[in-house]
């Protein structure tokens, strides 16, 4: 049955009685006393499948309290349990034609649908929580990595500057021109007006001292 449930039922289940309203947490018996018998509910379900809104009203009053009790034991949350109970009752209205009396009682069928709906809600909530946690973890990791990289780069820069101060003036100038400005040995020699062999020697000695100062091993 694809038609919407009867307009007489609220869009959200109200299990707490309100003034002037008939409480839905008290079943309206289909017989004079006691819970409706299995055959009576099966007859009601058959009428619901035919689109009988009066029958659905009776089915709703008979099963909603049981469905709510089952759902709330799974969800542990009254507001969500009311929503899921309403979804189950809508399922019963729409799927009434699929009910097979030989497969079990209406109560058992409704309980099965209710349990499945409740478990689906728990899984959906857990999946949403897992996605939020994963996103938060990614953001935290990204932020931590960025900060760590910045700190590491700063420490390395300060260490390099400190080690450079330990070189001779000529060594420091040669290394700076070669590795920070990208000049060749010959261009460094020309810039500093120093013979090329001297530049090469100073560069070699300066790099060795830098390596030892920064703790670099080969």
mmCIF file of C-alpha atoms in Angstrom:
data_model
loop_
_atom_site.group_PDB
_atom_site.id
_atom_site.type_symbol
_atom_site.label_atom_id
_atom_site.label_comp_id
_atom_site.label_asym_id
_atom_site.label_seq_id
_atom_site.Cartn_x
_atom_site.Cartn_y
_atom_site.Cartn_z
ATOM 1 C CA UNK A 1 0.000 0.000 0.000
ATOM 2 C CA UNK A 2 1.657 3.194 -1.212
ATOM 3 C CA UNK A 3 -0.963 5.655 0.041
ATOM 4 C CA UNK A 4 -0.073 7.800 3.062
ATOM 5 C CA UNK A 5 -1.368 6.768 6.509
ATOM 6 C CA UNK A 6 -4.706 8.180 7.621
ATOM 7 C CA UNK A 7 -4.661 11.877 8.377
ATOM 8 C CA UNK A 8 -6.217 11.174 11.747
ATOM 9 C CA UNK A 9 -2.888 9.955 13.135
ATOM 10 C CA UNK A 10 -0.276 12.596 14.082
ATOM 11 C CA UNK A 11 2.960 12.987 12.155
ATOM 12 C CA UNK A 12 4.846 12.238 15.391
ATOM 13 C CA UNK A 13 3.836 9.672 18.006
ATOM 14 C CA UNK A 14 2.575 11.171 21.273
ATOM 15 C CA UNK A 15 2.737 8.543 23.985
ATOM 16 C CA UNK A 16 2.092 11.021 26.824
ATOM 17 C CA UNK A 17 -1.631 11.852 27.190
ATOM 18 C CA UNK A 18 -2.581 15.473 26.677
ATOM 19 C CA UNK A 19 -5.706 17.263 27.901
ATOM 20 C CA UNK A 20 -8.680 16.408 25.784
ATOM 21 C CA UNK A 21 -6.808 13.827 23.754
ATOM 22 C CA UNK A 22 -7.152 10.062 23.910
ATOM 23 C CA UNK A 23 -3.897 8.511 25.224
ATOM 24 C CA UNK A 24 -2.357 6.142 22.718
ATOM 25 C CA UNK A 25 -0.438 4.243 25.378
ATOM 26 C CA UNK A 26 -3.701 2.583 26.429
ATOM 27 C CA UNK A 27 -4.741 -0.017 23.896
ATOM 28 C CA UNK A 28 -8.301 0.113 22.737
ATOM 29 C CA UNK A 29 -9.335 -3.543 22.929
ATOM 30 C CA UNK A 30 -10.909 -5.097 19.911
ATOM 31 C CA UNK A 31 -12.801 -7.391 22.265
ATOM 32 C CA UNK A 32 -14.577 -6.639 25.515
ATOM 33 C CA UNK A 33 -11.546 -7.366 27.739
ATOM 34 C CA UNK A 34 -7.879 -8.277 27.462
ATOM 35 C CA UNK A 35 -5.536 -7.893 24.485
ATOM 36 C CA UNK A 36 -6.951 -8.471 21.008
ATOM 37 C CA UNK A 37 -6.665 -12.118 19.997
ATOM 38 C CA UNK A 38 -4.389 -13.149 17.160
ATOM 39 C CA UNK A 39 -7.269 -13.772 14.768
ATOM 40 C CA UNK A 40 -8.822 -10.409 15.565
ATOM 41 C CA UNK A 41 -5.609 -8.558 14.676
ATOM 42 C CA UNK A 42 -5.254 -10.604 11.508
ATOM 43 C CA UNK A 43 -8.763 -9.506 10.491
ATOM 44 C CA UNK A 44 -7.887 -5.917 11.312
ATOM 45 C CA UNK A 45 -4.715 -6.151 9.215
ATOM 46 C CA UNK A 46 -6.736 -7.530 6.297
ATOM 47 C CA UNK A 47 -9.014 -4.491 6.491
ATOM 48 C CA UNK A 48 -5.986 -2.171 6.750
ATOM 49 C CA UNK A 49 -4.648 -3.721 3.553
ATOM 50 C CA UNK A 50 -7.933 -2.696 1.902
ATOM 51 C CA UNK A 51 -7.384 0.914 2.974
ATOM 52 C CA UNK A 52 -9.781 0.887 5.927
ATOM 53 C CA UNK A 53 -8.752 3.849 8.098
ATOM 54 C CA UNK A 54 -10.948 2.766 11.017
ATOM 55 C CA UNK A 55 -9.119 -0.547 11.058
ATOM 56 C CA UNK A 56 -5.764 1.206 11.001
ATOM 57 C CA UNK A 57 -6.859 3.356 13.956
ATOM 58 C CA UNK A 58 -7.655 0.192 15.910
ATOM 59 C CA UNK A 59 -4.368 -1.407 14.828
ATOM 60 C CA UNK A 60 -2.457 1.691 15.866
ATOM 61 C CA UNK A 61 -3.988 1.766 19.335
ATOM 62 C CA UNK A 62 -3.433 -1.955 19.790
ATOM 63 C CA UNK A 63 0.216 -2.121 18.686
ATOM 64 C CA UNK A 64 1.808 1.319 19.204
ATOM 65 C CA UNK A 65 2.487 0.824 22.945
ATOM 66 C CA UNK A 66 4.121 -2.564 22.329
ATOM 67 C CA UNK A 67 6.203 -1.190 19.442
ATOM 68 C CA UNK A 68 7.312 1.797 21.494
ATOM 69 C CA UNK A 69 8.322 -0.408 24.419
ATOM 70 C CA UNK A 70 10.445 -2.608 22.168
ATOM 71 C CA UNK A 71 12.078 0.326 20.373
ATOM 72 C CA UNK A 72 12.908 2.304 23.510
ATOM 73 C CA UNK A 73 14.724 -0.715 24.967
ATOM 74 C CA UNK A 74 17.025 -0.631 21.945
ATOM 75 C CA UNK A 75 17.497 3.123 21.526
ATOM 76 C CA UNK A 76 17.374 4.240 25.186
ATOM 77 C CA UNK A 77 16.064 7.580 23.964
ATOM 78 C CA UNK A 78 12.406 8.529 24.225
ATOM 79 C CA UNK A 79 12.323 11.171 21.485
ATOM 80 C CA UNK A 80 14.026 8.916 18.936
ATOM 81 C CA UNK A 81 11.880 5.983 20.036
ATOM 82 C CA UNK A 82 8.719 8.003 19.348
ATOM 83 C CA UNK A 83 9.988 8.809 15.851
ATOM 84 C CA UNK A 84 10.902 5.204 15.097
ATOM 85 C CA UNK A 85 7.574 3.940 16.479
ATOM 86 C CA UNK A 86 5.755 6.291 14.132
ATOM 87 C CA UNK A 87 7.878 4.973 11.232
ATOM 88 C CA UNK A 88 6.989 1.397 12.175
ATOM 89 C CA UNK A 89 3.276 2.161 12.244
ATOM 90 C CA UNK A 90 3.538 3.805 8.840
ATOM 91 C CA UNK A 91 5.338 0.683 7.589
ATOM 92 C CA UNK A 92 2.458 -1.443 8.884
ATOM 93 C CA UNK A 93 -0.029 0.734 6.994
ATOM 94 C CA UNK A 94 1.929 0.647 3.750
ATOM 95 C CA UNK A 95 2.913 -3.015 3.909
ATOM 96 C CA UNK A 96 -0.350 -4.388 5.249
ATOM 97 C CA UNK A 97 -1.036 -6.259 2.011
ATOM 98 C CA UNK A 98 2.217 -8.197 2.446
ATOM 99 C CA UNK A 99 1.205 -9.680 5.763
ATOM 100 C CA UNK A 100 0.814 -13.466 5.675
ATOM 101 C CA UNK A 101 -1.136 -14.891 8.623
ATOM 102 C CA UNK A 102 0.491 -18.294 8.105
ATOM 103 C CA UNK A 103 3.955 -16.778 8.694
ATOM 104 C CA UNK A 104 3.154 -15.532 12.205
ATOM 105 C CA UNK A 105 0.969 -13.222 14.231
ATOM 106 C CA UNK A 106 0.500 -9.529 13.479
ATOM 107 C CA UNK A 107 2.207 -8.742 16.783
ATOM 108 C CA UNK A 108 5.268 -10.790 15.844
ATOM 109 C CA UNK A 109 5.416 -9.160 12.411
ATOM 110 C CA UNK A 110 5.157 -5.676 13.938
ATOM 111 C CA UNK A 111 7.843 -6.544 16.509
ATOM 112 C CA UNK A 112 10.166 -7.738 13.745
ATOM 113 C CA UNK A 113 9.730 -4.498 11.802
ATOM 114 C CA UNK A 114 10.189 -2.464 14.989
ATOM 115 C CA UNK A 115 13.395 -4.246 15.945
ATOM 116 C CA UNK A 116 14.832 -3.817 12.447
ATOM 117 C CA UNK A 117 13.958 -0.117 12.418
ATOM 118 C CA UNK A 118 15.493 0.423 15.863
ATOM 119 C CA UNK A 119 18.712 -1.387 14.943
ATOM 120 C CA UNK A 120 18.942 0.610 11.708
ATOM 121 C CA UNK A 121 18.615 3.848 13.704
ATOM 122 C CA UNK A 122 21.398 2.748 16.076
ATOM 123 C CA UNK A 123 23.663 1.837 13.167
ATOM 124 C CA UNK A 124 22.912 5.100 11.404
ATOM 125 C CA UNK A 125 23.699 7.114 14.533
ATOM 126 C CA UNK A 126 26.919 5.146 15.084
ATOM 127 C CA UNK A 127 27.979 5.652 11.467
ATOM 128 C CA UNK A 128 27.374 9.391 11.770
ATOM 129 C CA UNK A 129 29.371 9.515 15.007
ATOM 130 C CA UNK A 130 32.202 7.533 13.414
ATOM 131 C CA UNK A 131 32.312 9.963 10.479
ATOM 132 C CA UNK A 132 32.460 12.936 12.855
ATOM 133 C CA UNK A 133 35.233 11.347 14.905
ATOM 134 C CA UNK A 134 37.207 10.445 11.785
ATOM 135 C CA UNK A 135 36.866 13.999 10.446
ATOM 136 C CA UNK A 136 37.927 15.460 13.785
ATOM 137 C CA UNK A 137 40.905 13.095 13.900
ATOM 138 C CA UNK A 138 41.940 14.100 10.370
ATOM 139 C CA UNK A 139 41.673 17.781 11.221
ATOM 140 C CA UNK A 140 43.652 17.279 14.433
ATOM 141 C CA UNK A 141 46.343 15.271 12.633
ATOM 142 C CA UNK A 142 46.598 17.841 9.851
ATOM 143 C CA UNK A 143 46.879 20.704 12.315
ATOM 144 C CA UNK A 144 49.462 18.822 14.377
ATOM 145 C CA UNK A 145 51.532 17.935 11.305
ATOM 146 C CA UNK A 146 51.496 21.524 10.082
ATOM 147 C CA UNK A 147 52.595 22.890 13.450
ATOM 148 C CA UNK A 148 55.254 20.193 13.850
ATOM 149 C CA UNK A 149 56.626 20.938 10.388
ATOM 150 C CA UNK A 150 56.758 24.655 11.087
ATOM 151 C CA UNK A 151 58.523 24.093 14.403
ATOM 152 C CA UNK A 152 60.978 21.658 12.850
ATOM 153 C CA UNK A 153 61.768 24.035 9.989
ATOM 154 C CA UNK A 154 62.286 26.898 12.412
ATOM 155 C CA UNK A 155 64.572 24.840 14.631
ATOM 156 C CA UNK A 156 66.596 23.704 11.643
ATOM 157 C CA UNK A 157 66.907 27.280 10.406
ATOM 158 C CA UNK A 158 68.086 28.473 13.798
ATOM 159 C CA UNK A 159 70.547 25.596 14.002
ATOM 160 C CA UNK A 160 71.908 26.381 10.549
ATOM 161 C CA UNK A 161 72.348 30.052 11.464
ATOM 162 C CA UNK A 162 74.093 29.114 14.687
ATOM 163 C CA UNK A 163 76.437 26.720 12.871
ATOM 164 C CA UNK A 164 77.152 29.266 10.162
ATOM 165 C CA UNK A 165 78.305 31.683 12.838
ATOM 166 C CA UNK A 166 80.972 29.117 13.757
ATOM 167 C CA UNK A 167 82.614 29.364 10.329
ATOM 168 C CA UNK A 168 85.279 31.793 9.255
ATOM 169 C CA UNK A 169 84.120 34.868 7.357
ATOM 170 C CA UNK A 170 85.335 33.485 4.006
ATOM 171 C CA UNK A 171 83.791 30.066 4.643
ATOM 172 C CA UNK A 172 80.455 31.605 5.631
ATOM 173 C CA UNK A 173 80.364 33.869 2.582
ATOM 174 C CA UNK A 174 81.283 31.036 0.216
ATOM 175 C CA UNK A 175 78.714 28.627 1.615
ATOM 176 C CA UNK A 176 75.995 31.297 1.613
ATOM 177 C CA UNK A 177 76.632 32.274 -1.998
ATOM 178 C CA UNK A 178 76.795 28.657 -3.179
ATOM 179 C CA UNK A 179 73.840 27.171 -1.270
ATOM 180 C CA UNK A 180 71.497 30.115 -0.703
ATOM 181 C CA UNK A 181 72.053 32.001 -3.950
ATOM 182 C CA UNK A 182 72.907 29.034 -6.176
ATOM 183 C CA UNK A 183 76.270 30.320 -7.499
ATOM 184 C CA UNK A 184 78.872 27.955 -8.865
ATOM 185 C CA UNK A 185 82.342 27.704 -7.304
ATOM 186 C CA UNK A 186 83.763 29.859 -10.103
ATOM 187 C CA UNK A 187 81.023 32.495 -9.633
ATOM 188 C CA UNK A 188 81.694 32.505 -5.883
ATOM 189 C CA UNK A 189 85.414 33.000 -6.521
ATOM 190 C CA UNK A 190 84.691 35.888 -8.873
ATOM 191 C CA UNK A 191 82.225 37.486 -6.434
ATOM 192 C CA UNK A 192 84.660 37.291 -3.502
ATOM 193 C CA UNK A 193 87.705 38.122 -5.638
ATOM 194 C CA UNK A 194 89.418 34.988 -4.316
ATOM 195 C CA UNK A 195 91.310 32.319 -6.261
ATOM 196 C CA UNK A 196 89.139 29.333 -7.221
ATOM 197 C CA UNK A 197 91.342 26.709 -5.440
ATOM 198 C CA UNK A 198 91.075 28.723 -2.211
ATOM 199 C CA UNK A 199 87.288 28.904 -2.533
ATOM 200 C CA UNK A 200 87.062 25.147 -3.077
ATOM 201 C CA UNK A 201 89.220 24.481 -0.012
ATOM 202 C CA UNK A 202 87.270 26.909 2.159
ATOM 203 C CA UNK A 203 83.985 25.489 0.926
ATOM 204 C CA UNK A 204 85.092 21.921 1.725
ATOM 205 C CA UNK A 205 86.317 22.850 5.215
ATOM 206 C CA UNK A 206 83.206 24.935 5.864
ATOM 207 C CA UNK A 207 80.809 22.125 4.864
ATOM 208 C CA UNK A 208 82.669 19.665 7.086
ATOM 209 C CA UNK A 209 82.293 22.004 10.043
ATOM 210 C CA UNK A 210 78.617 22.550 9.266
ATOM 211 C CA UNK A 211 78.063 18.786 9.064
ATOM 212 C CA UNK A 212 79.742 18.217 12.407
ATOM 213 C CA UNK A 213 77.886 21.134 14.039
ATOM 214 C CA UNK A 214 74.459 19.871 12.866
ATOM 215 C CA UNK A 215 75.209 16.260 13.787
ATOM 216 C CA UNK A 216 74.852 14.983 10.221
ATOM 217 C CA UNK A 217 76.316 11.522 9.681
ATOM 218 C CA UNK A 218 77.264 9.953 6.380
#
